[in-house]
């Protein structure tokens, strides 16, 4: 079965379902990024402070405490499970788009690897491996770029006639 470009042959109803799904998924994904921006200031030190606390900083505007075992396990567990499903579904949709094999393979696999690096990195940061904050930042950025690129490609090819 030839999958490359299969998206163009889908019936209008299925294309509409996929488009609405991808739009709603994007709203959820990007609202999550807004939350990250509000809680960790989207820089390596902000990430560190969010998970390890800032009790030593007398000038902190908001006092933050180190996450508990239960909080960290809940964050890592729920994010790895939910985001792996999100990126698996996006990967299936990317597999039926018309793209070069290398780009398609990258967009199908990179976000899943970034999920592991991002949330595994947060756990390792919480365990005291401080330099993981940079890995978390880089992998989170790559994950977001892959998500955005995949959504753009899927929506563009859904709206375009072959």
CSV table of C-alpha atoms in Angstrom, one decimal:
chain,number,residue,atom,x,y,z
A,1,UNK,CA,0.0,0.0,0.0
A,2,UNK,CA,1.4,3.4,-1.0
A,3,UNK,CA,1.0,5.8,1.9
A,4,UNK,CA,3.0,8.8,0.5
A,5,UNK,CA,0.3,11.3,-0.5
A,6,UNK,CA,-2.6,9.1,0.6
A,7,UNK,CA,-4.0,12.1,2.5
A,8,UNK,CA,-5.1,13.6,-0.8
A,9,UNK,CA,-7.4,10.6,-1.6
A,10,UNK,CA,-9.3,10.8,1.7
A,11,UNK,CA,-13.0,11.6,1.6
A,12,UNK,CA,-14.0,15.2,2.6
A,13,UNK,CA,-15.7,14.0,5.8
A,14,UNK,CA,-12.5,12.3,7.0
A,15,UNK,CA,-10.4,15.3,6.0
A,16,UNK,CA,-12.7,17.5,8.0
A,17,UNK,CA,-12.5,15.2,11.0
A,18,UNK,CA,-8.7,15.2,10.9
A,19,UNK,CA,-8.5,19.0,10.4
A,20,UNK,CA,-10.8,19.6,13.4
A,21,UNK,CA,-8.9,17.1,15.5
A,22,UNK,CA,-5.5,18.7,14.6
A,23,UNK,CA,-6.8,22.2,15.4
A,24,UNK,CA,-8.3,21.1,18.8
A,25,UNK,CA,-5.1,19.2,19.6
A,26,UNK,CA,-3.0,22.3,18.8
A,27,UNK,CA,-5.1,24.4,21.1
A,28,UNK,CA,-4.4,21.9,23.9
A,29,UNK,CA,-0.7,21.7,23.1
A,30,UNK,CA,-0.1,25.4,22.9
A,31,UNK,CA,-2.2,26.2,26.0
A,32,UNK,CA,0.1,23.8,27.8
A,33,UNK,CA,3.1,25.8,26.5
A,34,UNK,CA,1.4,29.0,27.9
A,35,UNK,CA,1.3,27.2,31.3
A,36,UNK,CA,5.0,26.3,31.0
A,37,UNK,CA,5.7,29.9,30.3
A,38,UNK,CA,3.8,31.1,33.3
A,39,UNK,CA,5.3,28.6,35.7
A,40,UNK,CA,9.0,28.3,34.6
A,41,UNK,CA,9.8,31.5,32.7
A,42,UNK,CA,11.0,29.4,29.8
A,43,UNK,CA,14.7,29.5,30.5
A,44,UNK,CA,17.0,26.9,32.0
A,45,UNK,CA,17.1,28.6,35.5
A,46,UNK,CA,13.3,28.9,35.5
A,47,UNK,CA,13.0,25.2,34.7
A,48,UNK,CA,15.4,24.4,37.6
A,49,UNK,CA,13.5,26.6,40.0
A,50,UNK,CA,10.2,25.1,39.0
A,51,UNK,CA,11.2,21.6,40.0
A,52,UNK,CA,13.9,22.2,42.7
A,53,UNK,CA,12.4,25.2,44.3
A,54,UNK,CA,13.8,28.6,45.2
A,55,UNK,CA,13.7,28.6,49.0
A,56,UNK,CA,17.3,30.0,49.1
A,57,UNK,CA,16.4,33.1,47.1
A,58,UNK,CA,15.4,35.8,49.5
A,59,UNK,CA,14.4,38.1,46.6
A,60,UNK,CA,12.1,35.6,44.9
A,61,UNK,CA,8.7,37.1,44.0
A,62,UNK,CA,7.0,33.8,44.3
A,63,UNK,CA,8.2,31.1,46.8
A,64,UNK,CA,8.6,27.7,45.2
A,65,UNK,CA,9.4,24.4,46.8
A,66,UNK,CA,11.1,21.3,45.5
A,67,UNK,CA,8.5,18.9,43.9
A,68,UNK,CA,7.7,15.8,46.0
A,69,UNK,CA,8.2,12.3,44.8
A,70,UNK,CA,4.5,11.9,44.1
A,71,UNK,CA,4.4,15.2,42.2
A,72,UNK,CA,7.3,14.3,40.0
A,73,UNK,CA,6.1,10.7,39.3
A,74,UNK,CA,2.7,12.1,38.4
A,75,UNK,CA,4.1,14.8,36.0
A,76,UNK,CA,6.5,12.3,34.3
A,77,UNK,CA,4.0,9.5,34.1
A,78,UNK,CA,1.1,11.6,32.8
A,79,UNK,CA,3.1,13.6,30.3
A,80,UNK,CA,5.0,10.6,28.8
A,81,UNK,CA,1.8,8.6,28.4
A,82,UNK,CA,-0.4,11.4,27.0
A,83,UNK,CA,2.3,12.9,24.7
A,84,UNK,CA,3.3,9.6,23.3
A,85,UNK,CA,-0.3,9.1,22.2
A,86,UNK,CA,-0.4,12.6,20.8
A,87,UNK,CA,2.8,12.1,18.8
A,88,UNK,CA,1.8,8.6,17.7
A,89,UNK,CA,-1.4,9.9,16.2
A,90,UNK,CA,0.4,12.8,14.5
A,91,UNK,CA,2.9,10.3,13.2
A,92,UNK,CA,0.2,8.3,11.6
A,93,UNK,CA,-1.2,11.4,10.0
A,94,UNK,CA,2.3,12.5,8.8
A,95,UNK,CA,2.8,9.0,7.4
A,96,UNK,CA,0.0,9.6,4.8
A,97,UNK,CA,1.2,13.0,3.7
A,98,UNK,CA,3.3,13.6,0.7
A,99,UNK,CA,6.9,14.3,1.9
A,100,UNK,CA,10.4,13.1,1.4
A,101,UNK,CA,11.2,9.9,3.3
A,102,UNK,CA,13.8,11.5,5.5
A,103,UNK,CA,11.7,14.5,6.6
A,104,UNK,CA,8.7,12.2,7.2
A,105,UNK,CA,10.8,9.8,9.3
A,106,UNK,CA,12.2,12.7,11.3
A,107,UNK,CA,8.7,14.2,12.0
A,108,UNK,CA,7.4,10.7,13.0
A,109,UNK,CA,10.2,9.8,15.4
A,110,UNK,CA,11.8,13.0,16.8
A,111,UNK,CA,8.9,14.1,18.9
A,112,UNK,CA,8.7,10.8,20.7
A,113,UNK,CA,12.4,10.9,21.4
A,114,UNK,CA,12.0,14.5,22.7
A,115,UNK,CA,9.2,13.4,25.0
A,116,UNK,CA,11.6,10.9,26.6
A,117,UNK,CA,14.4,13.5,26.8
A,118,UNK,CA,12.2,16.3,28.1
A,119,UNK,CA,10.4,14.4,30.8
A,120,UNK,CA,13.2,12.0,31.6
A,121,UNK,CA,15.4,15.1,31.8
A,122,UNK,CA,13.1,16.8,34.2
A,123,UNK,CA,13.2,13.7,36.4
A,124,UNK,CA,17.0,13.7,36.3
A,125,UNK,CA,17.1,17.4,37.0
A,126,UNK,CA,14.9,16.8,40.0
A,127,UNK,CA,17.3,14.0,41.1
A,128,UNK,CA,20.1,16.6,41.1
A,129,UNK,CA,21.7,16.4,37.6
A,130,UNK,CA,21.5,20.1,37.1
A,131,UNK,CA,22.9,20.3,33.6
A,132,UNK,CA,19.8,18.4,32.4
A,133,UNK,CA,17.9,21.7,32.4
A,134,UNK,CA,19.7,22.5,29.1
A,135,UNK,CA,18.7,19.1,27.6
A,136,UNK,CA,15.1,19.7,28.7
A,137,UNK,CA,15.1,23.1,27.1
A,138,UNK,CA,16.6,21.9,23.8
A,139,UNK,CA,14.4,18.8,23.5
A,140,UNK,CA,11.3,20.7,24.5
A,141,UNK,CA,12.0,23.3,21.7
A,142,UNK,CA,12.6,20.5,19.2
A,143,UNK,CA,9.4,18.8,20.2
A,144,UNK,CA,7.4,22.0,19.8
A,145,UNK,CA,9.0,22.8,16.4
A,146,UNK,CA,8.2,19.2,15.2
A,147,UNK,CA,4.6,19.5,16.5
A,148,UNK,CA,4.1,22.9,14.8
A,149,UNK,CA,5.7,21.7,11.5
A,150,UNK,CA,3.6,18.5,11.5
A,151,UNK,CA,0.4,20.3,12.1
A,152,UNK,CA,1.2,22.9,9.4
A,153,UNK,CA,2.0,20.1,6.9
A,154,UNK,CA,-1.1,18.1,7.7
A,155,UNK,CA,-3.4,21.0,7.5
A,156,UNK,CA,-1.9,22.4,4.3
A,157,UNK,CA,-2.2,19.0,2.6
A,158,UNK,CA,-5.7,18.5,3.8
A,159,UNK,CA,-6.8,21.7,2.2
A,160,UNK,CA,-4.8,21.3,-1.0
A,161,UNK,CA,-6.1,19.2,-3.9
A,162,UNK,CA,-3.5,16.9,-5.4
